[in-house]
XYZ file of C-alpha atoms in Angstrom:
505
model
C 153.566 153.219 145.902
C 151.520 155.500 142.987
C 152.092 159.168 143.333
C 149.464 161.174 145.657
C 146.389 162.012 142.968
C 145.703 165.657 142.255
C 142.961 167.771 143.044
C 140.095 166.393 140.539
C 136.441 167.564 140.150
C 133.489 165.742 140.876
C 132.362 162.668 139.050
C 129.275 164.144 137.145
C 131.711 166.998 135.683
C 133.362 164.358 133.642
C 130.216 162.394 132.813
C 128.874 162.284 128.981
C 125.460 164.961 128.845
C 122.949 161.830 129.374
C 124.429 161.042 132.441
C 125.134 164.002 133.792
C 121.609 165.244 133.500
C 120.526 162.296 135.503
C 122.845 162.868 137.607
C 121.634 166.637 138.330
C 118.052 165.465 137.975
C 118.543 163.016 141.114
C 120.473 166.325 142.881
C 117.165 167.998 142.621
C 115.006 165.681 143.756
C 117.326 165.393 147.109
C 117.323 169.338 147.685
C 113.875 169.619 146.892
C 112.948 166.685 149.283
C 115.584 167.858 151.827
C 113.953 171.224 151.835
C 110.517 170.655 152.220
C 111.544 168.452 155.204
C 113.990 170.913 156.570
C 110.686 173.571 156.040
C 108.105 171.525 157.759
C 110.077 169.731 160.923
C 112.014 173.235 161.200
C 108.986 175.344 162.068
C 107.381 172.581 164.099
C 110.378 172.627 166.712
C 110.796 176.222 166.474
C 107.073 176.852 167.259
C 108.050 174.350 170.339
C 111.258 176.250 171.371
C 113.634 172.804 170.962
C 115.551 173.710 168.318
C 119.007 172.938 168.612
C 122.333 172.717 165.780
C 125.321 170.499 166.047
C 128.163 169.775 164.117
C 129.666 166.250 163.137
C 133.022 165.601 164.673
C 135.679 163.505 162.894
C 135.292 160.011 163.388
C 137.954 157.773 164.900
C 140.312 155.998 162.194
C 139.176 152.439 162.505
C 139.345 149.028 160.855
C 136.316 147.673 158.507
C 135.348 144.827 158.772
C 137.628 141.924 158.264
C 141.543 142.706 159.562
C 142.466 138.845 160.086
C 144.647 138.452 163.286
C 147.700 136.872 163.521
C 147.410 133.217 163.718
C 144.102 132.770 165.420
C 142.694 129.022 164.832
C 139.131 130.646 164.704
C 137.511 132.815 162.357
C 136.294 135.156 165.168
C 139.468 136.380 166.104
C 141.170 139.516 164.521
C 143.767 141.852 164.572
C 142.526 145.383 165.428
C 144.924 147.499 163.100
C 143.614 150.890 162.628
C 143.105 152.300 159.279
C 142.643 155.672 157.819
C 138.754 156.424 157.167
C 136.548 159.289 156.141
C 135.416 161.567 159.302
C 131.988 162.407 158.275
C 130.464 160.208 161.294
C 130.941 161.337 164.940
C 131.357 158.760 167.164
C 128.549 158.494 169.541
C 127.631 156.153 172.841
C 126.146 152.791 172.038
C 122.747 152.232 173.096
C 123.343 149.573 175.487
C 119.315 148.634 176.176
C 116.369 148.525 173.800
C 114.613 151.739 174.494
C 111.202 151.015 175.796
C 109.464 153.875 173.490
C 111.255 152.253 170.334
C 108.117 152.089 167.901
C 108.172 148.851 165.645
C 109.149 149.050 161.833
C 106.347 148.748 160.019
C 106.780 145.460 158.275
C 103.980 143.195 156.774
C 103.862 139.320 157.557
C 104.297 138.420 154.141
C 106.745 139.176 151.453
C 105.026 140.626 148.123
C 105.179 137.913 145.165
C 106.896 135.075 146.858
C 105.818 131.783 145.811
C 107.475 128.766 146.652
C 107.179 124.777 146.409
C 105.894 122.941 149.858
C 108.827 121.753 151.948
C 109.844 118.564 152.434
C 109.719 116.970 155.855
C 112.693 116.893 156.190
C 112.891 120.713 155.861
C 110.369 121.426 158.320
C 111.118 123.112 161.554
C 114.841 122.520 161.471
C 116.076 125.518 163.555
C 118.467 123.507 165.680
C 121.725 125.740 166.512
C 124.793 125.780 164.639
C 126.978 122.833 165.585
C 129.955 121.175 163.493
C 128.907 118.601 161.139
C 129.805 115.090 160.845
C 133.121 114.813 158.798
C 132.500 113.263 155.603
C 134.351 114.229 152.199
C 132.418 115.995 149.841
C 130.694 113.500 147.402
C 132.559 114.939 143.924
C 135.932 112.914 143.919
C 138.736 114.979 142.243
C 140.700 113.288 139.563
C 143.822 112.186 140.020
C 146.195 115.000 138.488
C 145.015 118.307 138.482
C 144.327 119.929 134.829
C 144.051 123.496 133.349
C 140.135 123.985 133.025
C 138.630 127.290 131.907
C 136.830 129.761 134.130
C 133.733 128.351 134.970
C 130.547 129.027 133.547
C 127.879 130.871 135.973
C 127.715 132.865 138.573
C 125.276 135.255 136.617
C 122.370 137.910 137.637
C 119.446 136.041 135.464
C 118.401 135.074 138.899
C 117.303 138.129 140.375
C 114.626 138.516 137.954
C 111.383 138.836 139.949
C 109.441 136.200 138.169
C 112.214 133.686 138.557
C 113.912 134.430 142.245
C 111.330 132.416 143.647
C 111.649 129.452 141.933
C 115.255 129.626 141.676
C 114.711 130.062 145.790
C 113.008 126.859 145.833
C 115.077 124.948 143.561
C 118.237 125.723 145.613
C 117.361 125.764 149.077
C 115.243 128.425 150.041
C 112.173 128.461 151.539
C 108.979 130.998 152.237
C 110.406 131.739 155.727
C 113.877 132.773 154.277
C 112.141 135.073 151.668
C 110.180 136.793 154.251
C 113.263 136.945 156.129
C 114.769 138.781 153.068
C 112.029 141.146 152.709
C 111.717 142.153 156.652
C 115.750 142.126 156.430
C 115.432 144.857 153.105
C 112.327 146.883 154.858
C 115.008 147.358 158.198
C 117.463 148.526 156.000
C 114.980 150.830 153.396
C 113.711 152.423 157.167
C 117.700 153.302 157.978
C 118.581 154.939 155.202
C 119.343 159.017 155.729
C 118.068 162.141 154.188
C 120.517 161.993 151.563
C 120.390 158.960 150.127
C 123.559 157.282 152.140
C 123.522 154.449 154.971
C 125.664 154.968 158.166
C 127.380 152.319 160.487
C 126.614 154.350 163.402
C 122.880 153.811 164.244
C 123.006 156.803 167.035
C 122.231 159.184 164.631
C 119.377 160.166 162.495
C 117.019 158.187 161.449
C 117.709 155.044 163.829
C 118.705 157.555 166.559
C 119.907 154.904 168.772
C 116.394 153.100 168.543
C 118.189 150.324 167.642
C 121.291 149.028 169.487
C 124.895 147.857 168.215
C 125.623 150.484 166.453
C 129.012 150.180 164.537
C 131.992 152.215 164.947
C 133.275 152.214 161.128
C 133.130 156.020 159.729
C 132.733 155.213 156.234
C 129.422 156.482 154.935
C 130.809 155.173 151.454
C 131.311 151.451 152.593
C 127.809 151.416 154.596
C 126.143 152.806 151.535
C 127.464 150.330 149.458
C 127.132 147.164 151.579
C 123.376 148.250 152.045
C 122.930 148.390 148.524
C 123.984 145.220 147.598
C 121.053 143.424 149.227
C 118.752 145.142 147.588
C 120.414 144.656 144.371
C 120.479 141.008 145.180
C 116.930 140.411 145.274
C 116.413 141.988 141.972
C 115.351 145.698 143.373
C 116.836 148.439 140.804
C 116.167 152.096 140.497
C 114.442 151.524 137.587
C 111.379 148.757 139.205
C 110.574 146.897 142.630
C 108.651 148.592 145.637
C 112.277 149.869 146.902
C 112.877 151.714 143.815
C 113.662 154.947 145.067
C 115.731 153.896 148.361
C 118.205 152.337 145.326
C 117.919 155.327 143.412
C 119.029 157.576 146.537
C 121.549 155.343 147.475
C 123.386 155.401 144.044
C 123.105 159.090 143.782
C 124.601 159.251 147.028
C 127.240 157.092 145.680
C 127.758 159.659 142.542
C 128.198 162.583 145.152
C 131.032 161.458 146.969
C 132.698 159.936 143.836
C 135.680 162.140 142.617
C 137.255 161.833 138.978
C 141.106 161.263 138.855
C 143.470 160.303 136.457
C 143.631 157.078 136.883
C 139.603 156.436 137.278
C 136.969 157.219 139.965
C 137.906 157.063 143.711
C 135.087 156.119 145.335
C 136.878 156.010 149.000
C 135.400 158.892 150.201
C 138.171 159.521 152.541
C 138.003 155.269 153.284
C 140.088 152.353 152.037
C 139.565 150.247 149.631
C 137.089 148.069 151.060
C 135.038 150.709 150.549
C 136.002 151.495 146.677
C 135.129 147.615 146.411
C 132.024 147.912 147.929
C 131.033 151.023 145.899
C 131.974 149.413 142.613
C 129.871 146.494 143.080
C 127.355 148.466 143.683
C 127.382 150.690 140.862
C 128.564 147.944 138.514
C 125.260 145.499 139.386
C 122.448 148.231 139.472
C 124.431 148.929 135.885
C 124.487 145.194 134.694
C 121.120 144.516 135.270
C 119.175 148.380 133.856
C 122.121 148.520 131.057
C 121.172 152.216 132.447
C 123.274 153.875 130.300
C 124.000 156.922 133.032
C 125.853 154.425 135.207
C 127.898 153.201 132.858
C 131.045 155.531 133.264
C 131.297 155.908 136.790
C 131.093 152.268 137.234
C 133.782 151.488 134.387
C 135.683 154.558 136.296
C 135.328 153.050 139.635
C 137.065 149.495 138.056
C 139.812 151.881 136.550
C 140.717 152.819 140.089
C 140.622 149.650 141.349
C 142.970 148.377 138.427
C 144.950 151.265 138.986
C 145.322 150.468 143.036
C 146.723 147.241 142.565
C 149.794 145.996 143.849
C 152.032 145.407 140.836
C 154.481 143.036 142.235
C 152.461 140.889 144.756
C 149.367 141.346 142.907
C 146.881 141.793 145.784
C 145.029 145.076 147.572
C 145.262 146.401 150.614
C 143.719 149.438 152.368
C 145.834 152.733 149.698
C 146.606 152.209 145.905
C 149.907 149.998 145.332
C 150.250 148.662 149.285
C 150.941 144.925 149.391
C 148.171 143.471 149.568
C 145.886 141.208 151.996
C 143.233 138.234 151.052
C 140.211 140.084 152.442
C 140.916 143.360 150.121
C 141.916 141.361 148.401
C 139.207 139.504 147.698
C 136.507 142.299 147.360
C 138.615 143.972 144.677
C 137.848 140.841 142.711
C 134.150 140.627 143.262
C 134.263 144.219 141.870
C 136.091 143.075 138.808
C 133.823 140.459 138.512
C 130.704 142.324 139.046
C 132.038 144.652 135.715
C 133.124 141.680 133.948
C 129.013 140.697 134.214
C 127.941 143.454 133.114
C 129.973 143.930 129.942
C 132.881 146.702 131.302
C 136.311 146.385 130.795
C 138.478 144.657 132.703
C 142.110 143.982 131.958
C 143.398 140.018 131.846
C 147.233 141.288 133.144
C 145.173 142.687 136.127
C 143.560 139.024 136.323
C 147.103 137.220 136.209
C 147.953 138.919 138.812
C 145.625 138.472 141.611
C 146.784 134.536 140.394
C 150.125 135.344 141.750
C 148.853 136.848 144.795
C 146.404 134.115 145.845
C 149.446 131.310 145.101
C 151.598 133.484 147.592
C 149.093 133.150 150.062
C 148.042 129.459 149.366
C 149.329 126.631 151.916
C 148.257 122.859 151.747
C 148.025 123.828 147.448
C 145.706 126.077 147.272
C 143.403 123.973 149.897
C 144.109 126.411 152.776
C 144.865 130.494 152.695
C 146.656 133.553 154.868
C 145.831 136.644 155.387
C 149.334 137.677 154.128
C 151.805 136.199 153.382
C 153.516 135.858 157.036
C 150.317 134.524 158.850
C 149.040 131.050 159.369
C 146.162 129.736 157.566
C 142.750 130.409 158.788
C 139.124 129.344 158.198
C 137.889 133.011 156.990
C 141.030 133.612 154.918
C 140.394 129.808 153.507
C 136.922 130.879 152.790
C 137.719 134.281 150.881
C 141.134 132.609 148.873
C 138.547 129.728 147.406
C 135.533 131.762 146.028
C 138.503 133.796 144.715
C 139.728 130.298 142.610
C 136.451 129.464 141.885
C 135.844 132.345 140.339
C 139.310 132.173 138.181
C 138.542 129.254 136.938
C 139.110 126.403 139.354
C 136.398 123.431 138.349
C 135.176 120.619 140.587
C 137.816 118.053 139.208
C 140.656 120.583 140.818
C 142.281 118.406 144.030
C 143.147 121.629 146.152
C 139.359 123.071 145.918
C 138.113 119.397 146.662
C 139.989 119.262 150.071
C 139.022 123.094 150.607
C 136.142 122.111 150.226
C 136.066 119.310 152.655
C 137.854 121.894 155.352
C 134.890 124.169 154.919
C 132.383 121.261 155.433
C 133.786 119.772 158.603
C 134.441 123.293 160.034
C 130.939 124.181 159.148
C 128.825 127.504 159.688
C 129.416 130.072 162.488
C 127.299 131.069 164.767
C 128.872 134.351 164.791
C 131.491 134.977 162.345
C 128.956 136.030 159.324
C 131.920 137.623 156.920
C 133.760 133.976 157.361
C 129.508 132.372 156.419
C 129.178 134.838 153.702
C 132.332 133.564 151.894
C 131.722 129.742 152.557
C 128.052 129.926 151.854
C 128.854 130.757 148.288
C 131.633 128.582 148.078
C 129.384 125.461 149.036
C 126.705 126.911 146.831
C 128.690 127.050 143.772
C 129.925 123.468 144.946
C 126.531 122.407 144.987
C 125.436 118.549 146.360
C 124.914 116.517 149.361
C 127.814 118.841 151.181
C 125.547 122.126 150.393
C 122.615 121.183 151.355
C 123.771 119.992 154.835
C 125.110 123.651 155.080
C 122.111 125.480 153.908
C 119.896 123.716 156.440
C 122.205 124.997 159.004
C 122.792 128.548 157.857
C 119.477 129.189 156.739
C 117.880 128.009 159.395
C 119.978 129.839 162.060
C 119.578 133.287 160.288
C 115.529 132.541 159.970
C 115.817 131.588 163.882
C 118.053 134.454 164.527
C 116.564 137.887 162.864
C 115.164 140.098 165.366
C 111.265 140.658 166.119
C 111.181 143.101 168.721
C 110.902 146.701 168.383
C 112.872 149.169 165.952
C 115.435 146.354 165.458
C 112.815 144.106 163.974
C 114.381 142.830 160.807
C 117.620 142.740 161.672
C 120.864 141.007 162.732
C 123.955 141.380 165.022
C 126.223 138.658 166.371
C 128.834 139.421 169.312
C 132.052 139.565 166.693
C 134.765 141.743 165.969
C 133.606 142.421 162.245
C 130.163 142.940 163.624
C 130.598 145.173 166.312
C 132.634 147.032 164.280
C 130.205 146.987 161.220
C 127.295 146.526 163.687
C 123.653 145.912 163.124
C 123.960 147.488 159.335
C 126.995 145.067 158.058
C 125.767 141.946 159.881
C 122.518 142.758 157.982
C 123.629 143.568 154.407
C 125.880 140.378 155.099
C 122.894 138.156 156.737
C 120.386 139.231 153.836
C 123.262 137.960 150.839
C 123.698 134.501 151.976
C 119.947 134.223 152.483
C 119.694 135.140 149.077
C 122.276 132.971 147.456
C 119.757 130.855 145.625
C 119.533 133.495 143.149
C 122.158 136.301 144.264
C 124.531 134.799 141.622
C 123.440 131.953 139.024
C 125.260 128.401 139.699
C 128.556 128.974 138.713
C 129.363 125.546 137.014
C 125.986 125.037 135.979
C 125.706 124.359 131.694
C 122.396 126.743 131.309
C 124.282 129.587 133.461
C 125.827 132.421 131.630
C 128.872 132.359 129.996
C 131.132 134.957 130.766
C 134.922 133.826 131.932
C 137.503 136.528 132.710
């Protein structure tokens, strides 16, 4: 286990002059707009005698997201194992009933610039509910011996660039109701972001205010912040152009302000885990990748230090505190992050690489068709899900037997109608897979998160599915994660495809 880190100043005391003047600048422009607000609603309540002060108690020490259970056939079951989070989020009541004063989010019929190819009959009106699929083999047959291949071409951002997300959307499976699902999905989330900049599980609070109902129970304003980012990031919205400009530009200044410099990179925990360094780091490293914004540039290649730094050095995984043995769902955002730098030009270290290798063959069972949550559990169909984006990413091709039959276990299992972390992994792994197998998925998922996204009242936009993950993540997570699979068709460039950048590990 690393030593306990030092005392260490913020992030923009360490930064280069460029960045930390942008830094400051954004600092500014978040007092300025806090005060004018505190100024204005301040006087109006004290001219109506309802003022009234309270103070944030420490939030309860709970698990994020994805703690796998222990041998559950399903991938809706999990093990509630507490884990150590930041308290900056009291933990309030749920609102158990749509409040009947809950005034709608304003959000137009019709997504800005999104211009897609007629569907095909076949497309039309297919909202049927998630069921299991017939179970066929996908049509790619493996060769007969397994060979070294290099990483795979793809998975790039070229995608998210406005004037080609729509045809990409087309091209792969999407269709104009799924893009005006993203952009109702993206308006929900640009209407729940708080005064400074941050996103918060816990929808009881200010500016939801309980208008909305499932609020999570996760304290991490770090993780929330950057889960809600990603989305945004996804559909090609920077801080630098798109109409939610400046809700990206708050959120990664928020970012900055909890990040803390320390000798062995930037911990972006925030008094969290991991997951939420992960999250964080993607974050920062994608709205970096795709502005080359220069004042990004060291806190994202800090926040990858820290990751590197965190890693278990003799199993090779994550788990929740630098150097713990690790688990597959850490696990296997730590590796996204990597990734996500590795895109946009930042270092990341090969030995660091070769080791997450020797944690995912610990984990395998069936070889490398099936994965655990550790080493000690049974294999599982969200663990299966996480450990094969993870080889696909490191380089396993189409001609690998183990990712064939994973392949074929994902198919035949097919989509959740709940479980949206276990979709959000297989999505992408049938995406990159690409064929006959894919698009009976897509149909499926796509369809069920178009029929699914709420159009009543404050919630209007939005997602939540009766889950562990989600009711501890609530209506936030299940959005952020409901708003990336819609927009795979562009989130990340086909990751075998020849025209698709080339950028192994």
């Amino acid at each position: 286990m690393p030593p306990p880190l030092p005392q260490c100043p913020s992030v923009a005391d360490a930064m280069p002059d460029a960045a930390r003047r942008w830094w400051a600048d954004q600092s500014r422009v978040e007092s300025s707009a806090w005060l004018i607000s505190f100024l204005v609603h301040g006087t109006a309540l004290f001219i109506m005698g309802l003022i009234t002060f309270g103070v944030d108690s420490g939030g309860a020490s709970i698990s994020l997201l994805a703690q796998m259970g222990k041998d559950e056939p399903t991938p809706n079951a999990v093990d509630r194992q507490p884990l150590v989070v930041e308290p900056d989020v009291e933990e309030g009541v749920r609102s158990k009933e749509l409040r009947s004063d809950a005034p709608p989010l304003d959000v137009p019929l019709e997504a800005p610039q999104v211009v897609l190819p007629s569907e095909s009959p076949s497309e039309k009106k297919d909202t049927q509910p998630v069921a299991s699929g017939p179970r066929t083999k996908p049509s790619k047959k493996p060769t007969d011996k397994p060979r070294v291949v290099a990483t795979p071409t793809g998975g790039g951002w070229e995608g998210r660039d406005p004037n080609a997300r729509a045809a990409l959307a087309g091209k792969h499976g999407g269709n104009k109701q799924s893009e005006l699902t993203v952009e109702r999905g993206l308006r929900w989330l640009a209407a729940h972001q708080r005064q400074d900049g941050s996103w918060s599980f816990d929808l009881t609070k200010p500016p939801c205010g309980g208008l909305c109902r499932n609020s999570g129970t996760e304290a991490s304003a770090t993780a929330a912040t950057g889960i809600a980012l990603l989305p945004f990031l996804g559909a090609g919205y920077t801080h630098k152009q798109g109409e939610h400009q400046r809700v990206v530009k708050r959120g990664l200044y928020s970012l900055g302000a909890r990040a803390v410099v320390t000798p062995h990179g930037i911990d972006l925990r925030g008094g969290g885990t991991m997951y939420a360094q992960a999250l964080a780091a993607i974050a920062l490293c994608e709205a970096y990748g795709m502005t080359r914004d220069e004042a990004l540039k060291e806190i994202a290649q800090g926040a990858l230090r820290f990751i590197v730094y965190a890693q278990d050095l003799e199993g090779g995984g994550w788990r929740y505190t630098p150097g713990e043995p690790g688990d597959i769902t850490v696990t296997g955002w730590q590796l996204m992050a990597l990734r996500s730098g590795q895109l946009a030009k930042l270092e990341v270290p090969s030995p660091t690489i070769g080791l997450i290798e020797k944690f995912l063959d610990g984990v395998q069972t069936d070889g490398g068709a099936r994965y655990r949550y550790q080493v000690q559990r049974k294999p599982e169909q969200t663990t299966t899900a996480v450990g094969l984006l993870c080889r696909m990413y490191l380089g396993w091709g189409r001609d690998r037997p183990a990712l064939y039959q994973g392949v074929t276990f994902l198919h035949n299992w097919g989509p959740s109608e709940s479980n949206i972390y276990y979709d959000y992994y297989a999505t992408q792994v049938l995406h990159f897979w690409e064929g006959p197998e894919w698009q009976t998925w897509n149909r499926r998922m796509r369809d069920h998160l178009i029929a699914t996204q709420s159009q009543t009242s404050h919630e209007s936009g939005s997602w939540h599915f009766a889950d562990p993950y989600g009711d501890r993540g609530g209506r936030l997570y299940t959005t952020a994660m409901a708003l990336m699979i819609l927009e795979v068709y562009y989130r990340h460039m086909p990751l075998y495809e020849q025209r698709a950048v080339n950028e192994p590990f």
